[in-house]
CSV table of C-alpha atoms and ligand atoms in Angstrom, one decimal:
chain,number,residue,atom,x,y,z
A,1,MET,CA,0.0,0.0,0.0
A,2,SER,CA,1.4,3.4,-0.9
A,3,HIS,CA,1.0,6.1,1.6
A,4,VAL,CA,-0.4,9.4,0.4
A,5,GLN,CA,-0.1,12.9,1.8
A,6,PHE,CA,-2.7,15.6,1.6
A,7,GLU,CA,-1.7,19.2,2.2
A,8,TYR,CA,-3.9,22.2,1.2
A,9,THR,CA,-2.7,25.7,2.2
A,10,SER,CA,-5.5,28.2,2.8
A,11,PRO,CA,-8.0,26.4,0.5
A,12,LYS,CA,-11.4,27.8,-0.4
A,13,LEU,CA,-13.9,25.8,-2.4
A,14,GLU,CA,-15.9,27.6,-5.1
A,15,GLY,CA,-18.0,26.4,-8.1
A,16,ASP,CA,-20.2,23.7,-9.3
A,17,VAL,CA,-19.8,19.9,-8.9
A,18,ILE,CA,-21.8,17.3,-10.8
A,19,VAL,CA,-21.4,14.3,-8.4
A,20,PRO,CA,-21.5,10.8,-10.0
A,21,GLY,CA,-24.6,8.6,-10.1
A,22,ASP,CA,-26.2,7.1,-7.1
A,23,LYS,CA,-24.6,3.8,-6.0
A,24,SER,CA,-27.8,2.2,-4.8
A,25,ILE,CA,-29.8,3.1,-7.9
A,26,SER,CA,-27.0,2.1,-10.2
A,27,HIS,CA,-26.9,-1.4,-8.7
A,28,ARG,CA,-30.6,-1.8,-8.9
A,29,SER,CA,-30.8,-0.5,-12.5
A,30,ILE,CA,-28.5,-3.4,-13.6
A,31,ILE,CA,-30.4,-6.0,-11.5
A,32,PHE,CA,-33.9,-5.0,-12.6
A,33,GLY,CA,-32.8,-4.4,-16.3
A,34,SER,CA,-31.2,-7.9,-16.3
A,35,ILE,CA,-34.4,-9.6,-15.1
A,36,SER,CA,-36.7,-7.7,-17.3
A,37,HIS,CA,-37.7,-8.2,-20.9
A,38,GLY,CA,-36.3,-5.7,-23.4
A,39,ILE,CA,-33.5,-3.1,-23.4
A,40,THR,CA,-32.9,-0.9,-20.4
A,41,LYS,CA,-30.9,2.2,-21.1
A,42,ILE,CA,-29.2,3.6,-18.0
A,43,THR,CA,-27.6,7.1,-18.1
A,44,ASN,CA,-25.3,8.6,-15.4
A,45,PHE,CA,-24.5,5.1,-14.2
A,46,LEU,CA,-21.9,5.1,-11.4
A,47,ASP,CA,-18.7,3.7,-12.9
A,48,GLY,CA,-17.4,2.7,-9.4
A,49,GLU,CA,-16.0,-0.7,-8.5
A,50,ASP,CA,-19.0,-1.9,-6.5
A,51,CYS,CA,-21.5,-1.3,-9.3
A,52,LEU,CA,-19.1,-2.9,-11.8
A,53,ARG,CA,-19.3,-6.1,-9.7
A,54,THR,CA,-23.1,-6.2,-10.3
A,55,ILE,CA,-22.5,-5.8,-14.0
A,56,HIS,CA,-20.0,-8.7,-14.0
A,57,ALA,CA,-22.4,-10.9,-12.1
A,58,PHE,CA,-25.1,-10.6,-14.7
A,59,ARG,CA,-22.7,-10.9,-17.6
A,60,ALA,CA,-21.6,-14.1,-16.0
A,61,MET,CA,-25.2,-15.2,-16.0
A,62,GLY,CA,-25.5,-14.6,-19.7
A,63,VAL,CA,-27.0,-11.1,-19.8
A,64,GLN,CA,-25.6,-8.9,-22.6
A,65,ILE,CA,-24.6,-5.6,-21.0
A,66,GLU,CA,-23.0,-2.9,-23.2
A,67,LYS,CA,-21.2,-0.1,-21.3
A,68,ASP,CA,-19.9,3.1,-22.8
A,69,GLY,CA,-18.7,5.3,-19.9
A,70,ASN,CA,-21.7,6.2,-17.8
A,71,THR,CA,-24.2,4.9,-20.3
A,72,VAL,CA,-25.2,1.3,-20.1
A,73,LEU,CA,-27.5,-0.9,-22.2
A,74,VAL,CA,-28.9,-4.0,-20.5
A,75,HIS,CA,-30.4,-6.6,-22.8
A,76,GLY,CA,-32.8,-8.4,-20.5
A,77,ASN,CA,-34.3,-11.7,-21.3
A,78,GLY,CA,-36.4,-12.0,-18.1
A,79,LEU,CA,-35.7,-14.1,-15.1
A,80,GLU,CA,-35.9,-17.3,-17.1
A,81,GLY,CA,-33.1,-16.0,-19.4
A,82,LEU,CA,-30.5,-16.1,-16.5
A,83,LYS,CA,-28.0,-19.0,-16.8
A,84,LYS,CA,-25.8,-20.7,-14.2
A,85,PRO,CA,-22.4,-18.9,-14.1
A,86,THR,CA,-19.5,-21.1,-15.0
A,87,LYS,CA,-17.5,-20.1,-12.0
A,88,ALA,CA,-17.9,-18.6,-8.5
A,89,LEU,CA,-18.9,-14.9,-8.6
A,90,ASP,CA,-16.5,-12.4,-7.0
A,91,PHE,CA,-18.5,-9.5,-5.3
A,92,GLY,CA,-15.3,-7.7,-4.2
A,93,ASN,CA,-16.2,-5.1,-1.5
A,94,SER,CA,-19.8,-4.8,-2.4
A,95,GLY,CA,-22.4,-5.5,0.3
A,96,THR,CA,-25.2,-4.3,-1.8
A,97,THR,CA,-24.4,-6.7,-4.7
A,98,THR,CA,-24.1,-9.6,-2.2
A,99,ARG,CA,-27.2,-9.1,-0.2
A,100,LEU,CA,-29.5,-8.3,-3.2
A,101,MET,CA,-28.1,-11.2,-5.3
A,102,LEU,CA,-28.6,-13.6,-2.4
A,103,GLY,CA,-32.3,-12.8,-2.6
A,104,LEU,CA,-32.4,-13.3,-6.4
A,105,LEU,CA,-30.2,-16.4,-6.6
A,106,SER,CA,-32.3,-18.2,-3.9
A,107,GLY,CA,-35.2,-18.5,-6.4
A,108,LEU,CA,-33.2,-19.3,-9.6
A,109,PRO,CA,-33.0,-22.9,-10.8
A,110,PHE,CA,-29.3,-23.4,-10.4
A,111,GLU,CA,-26.4,-23.4,-7.9
A,112,THR,CA,-24.1,-20.4,-7.5
A,113,SER,CA,-21.2,-19.8,-5.3
A,114,ILE,CA,-20.1,-16.3,-4.2
A,115,TYR,CA,-17.2,-14.8,-2.4
A,116,GLY,CA,-15.7,-11.3,-1.7
A,117,ASP,CA,-12.7,-9.4,-0.4
A,118,ALA,CA,-11.4,-9.5,3.2
A,119,SER,CA,-13.9,-6.8,4.3
A,120,LEU,CA,-16.9,-8.3,2.7
A,121,THR,CA,-16.0,-11.8,4.1
A,122,LYS,CA,-16.3,-10.3,7.6
A,123,ARG,CA,-19.8,-8.7,7.1
A,124,PRO,CA,-22.9,-10.5,8.4
A,125,MET,CA,-25.0,-12.3,5.8
A,126,ASP,CA,-27.3,-14.1,8.3
A,127,ARG,CA,-29.5,-11.0,8.2
A,128,VAL,CA,-30.6,-12.1,4.7
A,129,VAL,CA,-29.8,-15.8,4.9
A,130,THR,CA,-32.2,-16.3,7.9
A,131,PRO,CA,-35.4,-14.9,6.3
A,132,LEU,CA,-34.5,-16.4,2.9
A,133,ARG,CA,-34.3,-19.9,4.5
A,134,LYS,CA,-37.7,-19.2,6.0
A,135,MET,CA,-38.8,-18.8,2.4
A,136,GLY,CA,-37.3,-22.2,1.6
A,137,ALA,CA,-33.9,-21.1,0.3
A,138,VAL,CA,-31.1,-23.6,0.4
A,139,ILE,CA,-28.0,-21.7,1.4
A,140,ASP,CA,-24.6,-23.0,2.7
A,141,GLY,CA,-21.7,-20.9,3.8
A,142,ASP,CA,-19.1,-20.2,6.4
A,143,ALA,CA,-20.4,-20.3,10.0
A,144,ASP,CA,-23.7,-21.8,8.8
A,145,GLY,CA,-24.1,-19.1,6.2
A,146,LYS,CA,-23.3,-16.1,8.4
A,147,PHE,CA,-20.3,-15.2,6.2
A,148,LEU,CA,-19.0,-15.5,2.7
A,149,PRO,CA,-18.1,-17.7,0.8
A,150,ILE,CA,-21.6,-18.9,0.3
A,151,THR,CA,-23.2,-21.3,-2.1
A,152,VAL,CA,-26.9,-20.9,-3.0
A,153,GLN,CA,-28.8,-23.9,-4.4
A,154,GLY,CA,-31.7,-22.0,-6.0
A,155,GLY,CA,-35.2,-23.5,-6.0
A,156,THR,CA,-38.8,-23.0,-5.2
A,157,LEU,CA,-39.6,-20.3,-2.6
A,158,ASP,CA,-42.7,-19.5,-0.6
A,159,GLY,CA,-43.8,-16.0,0.3
A,160,ILE,CA,-43.5,-15.0,3.9
A,161,THR,CA,-44.4,-12.0,6.1
A,162,TYR,CA,-41.2,-10.7,7.7
A,163,ARG,CA,-40.6,-7.8,10.1
A,164,LEU,CA,-37.0,-6.5,9.6
A,165,PRO,CA,-35.0,-6.9,12.8
A,166,VAL,CA,-32.3,-4.6,11.4
A,167,LYS,CA,-32.8,-1.2,9.7
A,168,SER,CA,-31.5,-2.4,6.3
A,169,ALA,CA,-32.6,-1.6,2.8
A,170,GLN,CA,-30.3,-4.4,1.6
A,171,VAL,CA,-32.2,-7.0,3.6
A,172,LYS,CA,-35.6,-5.5,2.5
A,173,SER,CA,-34.5,-5.5,-1.2
A,174,ALA,CA,-33.2,-9.1,-1.0
A,175,LEU,CA,-36.6,-10.3,0.3
A,176,LEU,CA,-38.5,-8.3,-2.3
A,177,LEU,CA,-36.3,-9.8,-5.1
A,178,ALA,CA,-36.9,-13.3,-3.7
A,179,GLY,CA,-40.6,-12.4,-3.5
A,180,LEU,CA,-40.6,-11.9,-7.3
A,181,LEU,CA,-39.9,-15.6,-7.6
A,182,ALA,CA,-41.9,-17.0,-4.6
A,183,GLU,CA,-45.3,-18.6,-4.4
A,184,GLY,CA,-47.9,-16.3,-3.0
A,185,GLU,CA,-47.3,-12.9,-1.3
A,186,THR,CA,-44.1,-11.8,0.3
A,187,VAL,CA,-44.7,-9.0,2.8
A,188,VAL,CA,-41.8,-7.0,4.3
A,189,GLN,CA,-42.5,-4.8,7.3
A,190,GLU,CA,-40.1,-2.2,8.6
A,191,GLU,CA,-40.3,-0.1,11.8
A,192,THR,CA,-38.2,2.7,10.4
A,193,GLU,CA,-38.2,3.5,6.8
A,194,THR,CA,-35.0,2.7,4.9
A,195,ARG,CA,-34.1,3.8,1.4
A,196,ASN,CA,-37.0,2.8,-0.9
A,197,HIS,CA,-35.3,2.7,-4.3
A,198,THR,CA,-36.2,-0.9,-4.8
A,199,GLU,CA,-39.9,-0.3,-4.3
A,200,VAL,CA,-39.9,2.8,-6.6
A,201,MET,CA,-37.9,1.0,-9.3
A,202,LEU,CA,-39.7,-2.3,-9.2
A,203,GLN,CA,-43.0,-0.5,-9.7
A,204,ALA,CA,-41.5,1.4,-12.7
A,205,PHE,CA,-40.4,-2.0,-14.2
A,206,GLY,CA,-43.9,-3.2,-13.9
A,207,ALA,CA,-43.7,-5.5,-10.8
A,208,ASP,CA,-46.8,-6.3,-8.8
A,209,LEU,CA,-45.7,-4.4,-5.7
A,210,LYS,CA,-47.8,-2.3,-3.4
A,211,GLN,CA,-47.5,-0.7,-0.1
A,212,ASN,CA,-50.4,-1.0,2.4
A,213,LYS,CA,-51.0,-1.3,6.1
A,214,GLU,CA,-49.5,-4.8,6.1
A,215,GLY,CA,-46.2,-3.6,4.7
A,216,ILE,CA,-44.5,-3.8,1.3
A,217,VAL,CA,-46.2,-6.6,-0.6
A,218,VAL,CA,-44.8,-8.2,-3.7
A,219,THR,CA,-46.0,-11.2,-5.8
A,220,ASN,CA,-44.4,-13.2,-8.7
A,221,LYS,CA,-47.2,-12.1,-11.0
A,222,GLY,CA,-46.1,-11.2,-14.5
A,223,ASN,CA,-42.9,-10.3,-16.3
A,224,LEU,CA,-40.9,-7.2,-15.7
A,225,THR,CA,-40.5,-4.8,-18.6
A,226,ALA,CA,-37.4,-2.9,-19.4
A,227,CYS,CA,-37.5,0.8,-18.3
A,228,ASP,CA,-34.9,3.5,-18.9
A,229,VAL,CA,-33.2,4.8,-15.8
A,230,GLU,CA,-31.6,8.3,-15.4
A,231,VAL,CA,-29.5,7.8,-12.3
A,232,PRO,CA,-29.6,10.9,-10.0
A,233,GLY,CA,-26.4,12.2,-8.5
A,234,ASP,CA,-25.5,10.4,-5.3
A,235,ILE,CA,-26.3,12.4,-2.1
A,236,SER,CA,-23.9,10.2,-0.2
A,237,SER,CA,-21.1,11.4,-2.5
A,238,ALA,CA,-22.4,15.0,-2.5
A,239,ALA,CA,-22.2,14.8,1.3
A,240,PHE,CA,-18.4,15.1,1.3
A,241,PHE,CA,-18.6,18.5,-0.6
A,242,LEU,CA,-21.6,19.6,1.4
A,243,ALA,CA,-19.5,19.2,4.5
A,244,ALA,CA,-16.4,20.7,2.9
A,245,GLY,CA,-18.4,23.8,1.8
A,246,ALA,CA,-19.8,24.2,5.4
A,247,ILE,CA,-16.4,24.0,7.2
A,248,VAL,CA,-13.8,25.5,4.8
A,249,PRO,CA,-13.8,29.3,5.4
A,250,GLY,CA,-15.1,31.4,2.4
A,251,SER,CA,-16.5,28.4,0.5
A,252,ALA,CA,-19.6,28.4,-1.7
A,253,ILE,CA,-20.4,25.2,-3.7
A,254,THR,CA,-23.4,24.1,-5.8
A,255,LEU,CA,-23.9,20.4,-6.3
A,256,LYS,CA,-26.0,19.7,-9.4
A,257,ASN,CA,-28.7,17.0,-10.0
A,258,VAL,CA,-28.4,15.4,-6.6
A,259,GLY,CA,-31.0,12.7,-5.7
A,260,LEU,CA,-33.3,14.1,-3.0
A,261,ASN,CA,-35.4,11.0,-2.3
A,262,GLU,CA,-36.7,11.6,1.3
A,263,SER,CA,-35.4,8.3,2.5
A,264,ARG,CA,-31.9,9.6,1.8
A,265,THR,CA,-32.0,13.3,2.8
A,266,GLY,CA,-31.4,13.0,6.5
A,267,ILE,CA,-28.1,14.9,6.0
A,268,LEU,CA,-30.0,18.0,4.8
A,269,ASP,CA,-32.2,18.0,7.9
A,270,VAL,CA,-29.2,17.7,10.1
A,271,LEU,CA,-27.2,20.4,8.3
A,272,LYS,CA,-30.1,22.8,8.6
A,273,GLU,CA,-30.4,21.9,12.3
A,274,MET,CA,-26.7,22.7,12.8
A,275,GLY,CA,-27.2,26.1,11.2
A,276,ALA,CA,-25.6,25.4,7.8
A,277,ALA,CA,-26.3,27.8,5.0
A,278,ILE,CA,-27.9,25.4,2.5
A,279,THR,CA,-30.4,25.9,-0.2
A,280,VAL,CA,-32.2,23.6,-2.5
A,281,SER,CA,-33.2,24.7,-6.0
A,282,ASN,CA,-34.2,23.4,-9.4
A,283,GLU,CA,-36.2,20.6,-7.9
A,284,ARG,CA,-37.8,18.1,-10.3
A,285,THR,CA,-38.6,14.4,-10.6
A,286,THR,CA,-37.1,11.7,-12.8
A,287,GLY,CA,-38.1,8.1,-12.9
A,288,GLY,CA,-40.0,8.5,-9.6
A,289,GLU,CA,-37.0,10.0,-7.9
A,290,LYS,CA,-36.8,13.6,-6.8
A,291,ILE,CA,-33.6,15.5,-7.8
A,292,GLY,CA,-32.3,19.1,-7.4
A,293,ASP,CA,-29.3,21.3,-6.9
A,294,LEU,CA,-27.8,22.0,-3.5
A,295,THR,CA,-25.9,25.1,-2.6
A,296,ILE,CA,-23.8,25.3,0.5
A,297,LYS,CA,-21.9,28.2,1.9
A,298,TYR,CA,-19.4,28.4,4.8
A,299,THR,CA,-21.0,29.5,8.1
A,300,ALA,CA,-20.8,28.9,11.8
A,301,LEU,CA,-22.3,25.6,12.9
A,302,LYS,CA,-23.7,24.4,16.2
A,303,GLY,CA,-23.7,20.9,17.7
A,304,THR,CA,-26.8,18.7,17.5
A,305,MET,CA,-28.4,15.4,18.4
A,306,ILE,CA,-28.6,12.8,15.6
A,307,GLU,CA,-30.7,9.7,16.6
A,308,GLY,CA,-33.8,7.7,15.9
A,309,ASP,CA,-35.6,7.6,12.6
A,310,VAL,CA,-33.2,9.9,10.9
A,311,ILE,CA,-30.3,7.4,11.2
A,312,PRO,CA,-31.2,5.2,8.2
A,313,ARG,CA,-31.8,8.4,6.2
A,314,LEU,CA,-28.1,9.4,6.6
A,315,ILE,CA,-26.3,6.2,7.7
A,316,ASP,CA,-23.6,6.4,5.0
A,317,GLU,CA,-23.0,10.1,5.8
A,318,ILE,CA,-22.1,9.7,9.5
A,319,PRO,CA,-18.3,9.6,9.0
A,320,ILE,CA,-18.4,13.0,7.2
A,321,LEU,CA,-21.0,14.4,9.6
A,322,ALA,CA,-18.7,13.5,12.5
A,323,LEU,CA,-15.9,15.5,10.9
A,324,LEU,CA,-18.3,18.4,10.5
A,325,ALA,CA,-19.3,18.2,14.1
A,326,THR,CA,-15.7,18.7,15.2
A,327,GLN,CA,-16.0,22.2,13.7
A,328,ALA,CA,-19.4,22.9,15.3
A,329,ASP,CA,-19.9,24.8,18.5
A,330,GLY,CA,-21.0,22.5,21.4
A,331,LYS,CA,-21.8,18.8,21.7
A,332,THR,CA,-23.0,16.5,18.9
A,333,ILE,CA,-24.3,13.2,19.9
A,334,ILE,CA,-24.9,10.4,17.4
A,335,LYS,CA,-27.0,7.5,18.7
A,336,ASP,CA,-28.9,4.4,17.3
A,337,ALA,CA,-26.2,3.9,14.7
A,338,GLU,CA,-24.9,0.5,15.7
A,339,GLU,CA,-25.2,-0.5,12.0
A,340,LEU,CA,-22.0,1.5,11.5
A,341,ARG,CA,-20.1,-1.3,13.2
A,342,VAL,CA,-20.8,-3.7,10.3
A,343,LYS,CA,-20.2,-1.5,7.3
A,344,GLU,CA,-17.1,-1.8,5.1
A,345,THR,CA,-15.2,-1.4,8.4
A,346,ASP,CA,-16.3,-0.6,11.9
A,347,ARG,CA,-17.0,3.0,11.1
A,348,ILE,CA,-17.5,4.0,14.7
A,349,GLU,CA,-14.0,2.9,15.6
A,350,ALA,CA,-12.4,4.2,12.3
A,351,VAL,CA,-14.0,7.6,12.6
A,352,CYS,CA,-13.1,8.0,16.3
A,353,GLN,CA,-9.5,6.7,15.9
A,354,ASN,CA,-8.8,9.0,12.9
A,355,LEU,CA,-10.3,12.1,14.4
A,356,GLN,CA,-8.6,11.6,17.7
A,357,VAL,CA,-5.3,11.4,15.9
A,358,LEU,CA,-6.1,14.8,14.4
A,359,GLY,CA,-6.8,16.3,17.8
A,360,ALA,CA,-10.7,16.2,17.8
A,361,ASN,CA,-12.6,15.7,21.0
A,362,ILE,CA,-14.6,12.6,20.0
A,363,THR,CA,-15.6,9.5,22.0
A,364,ALA,CA,-17.0,6.2,20.6
A,365,THR,CA,-20.1,4.8,22.2
A,366,GLU,CA,-21.7,1.4,21.6
A,367,ASP,CA,-24.1,2.8,19.0
A,368,GLY,CA,-22.5,6.1,17.9
A,369,MET,CA,-20.2,8.8,19.1
A,370,ILE,CA,-20.0,12.0,21.1
A,371,ILE,CA,-18.2,15.0,19.6
A,372,GLU,CA,-17.4,18.2,21.4
A,373,GLY,CA,-16.5,21.2,19.2
A,374,PRO,CA,-15.1,23.3,17.9
A,375,THR,CA,-11.5,22.0,17.8
A,376,LYS,CA,-8.7,22.9,15.4
A,377,LEU,CA,-7.5,19.8,13.6
A,378,THR,CA,-3.7,19.2,13.6
A,379,GLY,CA,-2.2,16.9,10.9
A,380,GLY,CA,-1.1,13.4,11.4
A,381,LYS,CA,-1.1,9.8,10.2
A,382,ILE,CA,-4.5,8.2,9.7
A,383,SER,CA,-5.9,5.1,8.0
A,384,SER,CA,-8.6,4.7,5.4
A,385,TYR,CA,-9.3,1.3,6.9
A,386,MET,CA,-9.7,0.4,3.2
A,387,ASP,CA,-13.1,2.1,3.4
A,388,HIS,CA,-14.1,4.6,0.7
A,389,ARG,CA,-16.1,6.8,3.0
A,390,ILE,CA,-13.4,6.9,5.7
A,391,ALA,CA,-10.8,7.8,3.1
A,392,MET,CA,-12.9,10.7,1.7
A,393,MET,CA,-13.4,12.0,5.2
A,394,GLY,CA,-9.7,12.0,5.6
A,395,VAL,CA,-9.1,14.0,2.5
A,396,ILE,CA,-11.8,16.6,3.5
A,397,ALA,CA,-10.2,16.8,7.0
A,398,ALA,CA,-6.9,17.8,5.3
A,399,LEU,CA,-8.7,20.9,3.8
A,400,ILE,CA,-8.9,22.3,7.4
A,401,SER,CA,-6.0,20.7,9.2
A,402,GLU,CA,-3.1,22.8,10.3
A,403,GLU,CA,-0.5,20.3,9.0
A,404,PRO,CA,-0.6,17.7,6.3
A,405,ILE,CA,-2.5,14.5,6.7
A,406,GLU,CA,-0.9,11.2,5.7
A,407,MET,CA,-3.1,8.3,4.8
A,408,ASP,CA,-2.2,4.7,4.1
A,409,GLU,CA,-4.0,4.6,0.7
A,410,LYS,CA,-6.6,6.4,-1.3
A,411,ASP,CA,-7.6,3.8,-4.0
A,412,SER,CA,-10.6,2.6,-2.0
A,413,ILE,CA,-12.3,5.8,-3.0
A,414,ASN,CA,-12.9,4.2,-6.4
A,415,ILE,CA,-15.6,2.1,-4.8
A,416,SER,CA,-18.1,4.9,-4.9
A,417,TYR,CA,-16.5,8.1,-6.2
A,418,PRO,CA,-13.8,7.5,-8.9
A,419,THR,CA,-13.8,11.2,-9.9
A,420,PHE,CA,-13.5,12.5,-6.4
A,421,PHE,CA,-10.1,14.1,-6.7
A,422,ASP,CA,-10.9,15.7,-10.1
A,423,ASP,CA,-14.1,17.2,-8.7
A,424,LEU,CA,-12.2,18.5,-5.7
A,425,GLU,CA,-9.4,20.0,-7.8
A,426,ALA,CA,-12.0,21.7,-10.0
A,427,ILE,CA,-13.4,23.8,-7.1
A,428,LEU,CA,-10.2,24.3,-5.1
A,429,GLN,CA,-9.2,28.0,-5.4
B,1,S3P,C1,-27.7,0.3,0.6
B,1,S3P,C2,-28.2,0.2,1.9
B,1,S3P,C3,-27.4,0.6,3.1
B,1,S3P,C4,-26.2,1.5,2.7
B,1,S3P,C5,-25.4,0.9,1.6
B,1,S3P,C6,-26.3,0.8,0.3
B,1,S3P,C7,-28.5,-0.1,-0.5
B,1,S3P,O1,-26.9,-0.6,3.7
B,1,S3P,O2,-25.4,1.6,3.9
B,1,S3P,O3,-24.3,1.8,1.3
B,1,S3P,O4,-28.2,0.2,-1.7
B,1,S3P,O5,-29.5,-0.8,-0.3
B,1,S3P,P1,-27.8,-1.4,4.8
B,1,S3P,O6,-29.0,-2.0,4.0
B,1,S3P,O7,-26.9,-2.4,5.3
B,1,S3P,O8,-28.3,-0.4,5.8
């Protein structure tokens, strides 16, 4: 691993950024396009490593997928068009690919083996394996299917009613995908709403999916039909520049065409609560997803409480929000975010270790962290923990640190934001 050093002297960020396509929607566009009949044209597809894993998986199952930069054409032949891959599928670092594919593979008439990198191999899969087994899925894997590598012997499934014990859109989506292949109704109930892209997109692709007082209900009625997808900009990527704009003195940034689906905009609520100067303009809807432009300007911030129902609406933004909180006046408490411990790395530990090295006043708790600000950040040696969002937090920290920040690597950023440094350079004055 080659160490990298970040040093920015008196930076100021000004200008427009068009952040890349949404990771969650990009994955789903490939999955739903591949299981539909007809050609799905995807524009603004995220060319990040995770989403490429999903493309590779469907190519390995016989789907013709043409990719030209951020435009992708998926030639779907329906669920029955998918073929047994000739070798085990490598899902790399991608939790979304793994969990959603486990749902789909459970109902397909062949056996598939899947594996991933060191991080993915440590992430819990029992959260999907347990309910899928209740539907009749035959799944074998390390520690009784808790961890990869896993082999799925696809077969007949029965619909179930399942209340999610974890706040996870990946689990919800895995069950809805299995529900497309199961006998009878599959009902998923969630206490706290998680991102709903699967529901929005399945309806656009013609699935029999409805939401009623029982929960989200899907059946295996009918074929899905191809549907063009214009992927909105990823608010989870925009988050790094939103935070940068708010904490780097003199900054003013506009982020264009950002997805504003309410199940994802918790960060905007928190930024407003902290006193950030943020405005939303040019709001419109594309493919059932709200998008708009976000303008952020540097201003004084105050600490806040982040807990409860907002957590799933900003779960991936917590590392960068923690950095932001080190610059806010007073205490910021983050609670109910135990899911952070099972992300690409334990993000509670990674965030706290790194920000402590940089001189922040931050303490880890079981399900979150407590940050007391404002503190000047020194420089120092930190680690990305091979986690894209921890790495980007480190780079943004370097914009306000008094000395350079050294990090063990930066390539993990390609997982979700391959053009991150180009976009940063373009607005750096
Ligand atoms: C995702 C759901 C979230 C999120 C991940 C993408 C998705 O994970 O953290 O980056 O696309 O469904 P969980 O379902 O584990 O909360």
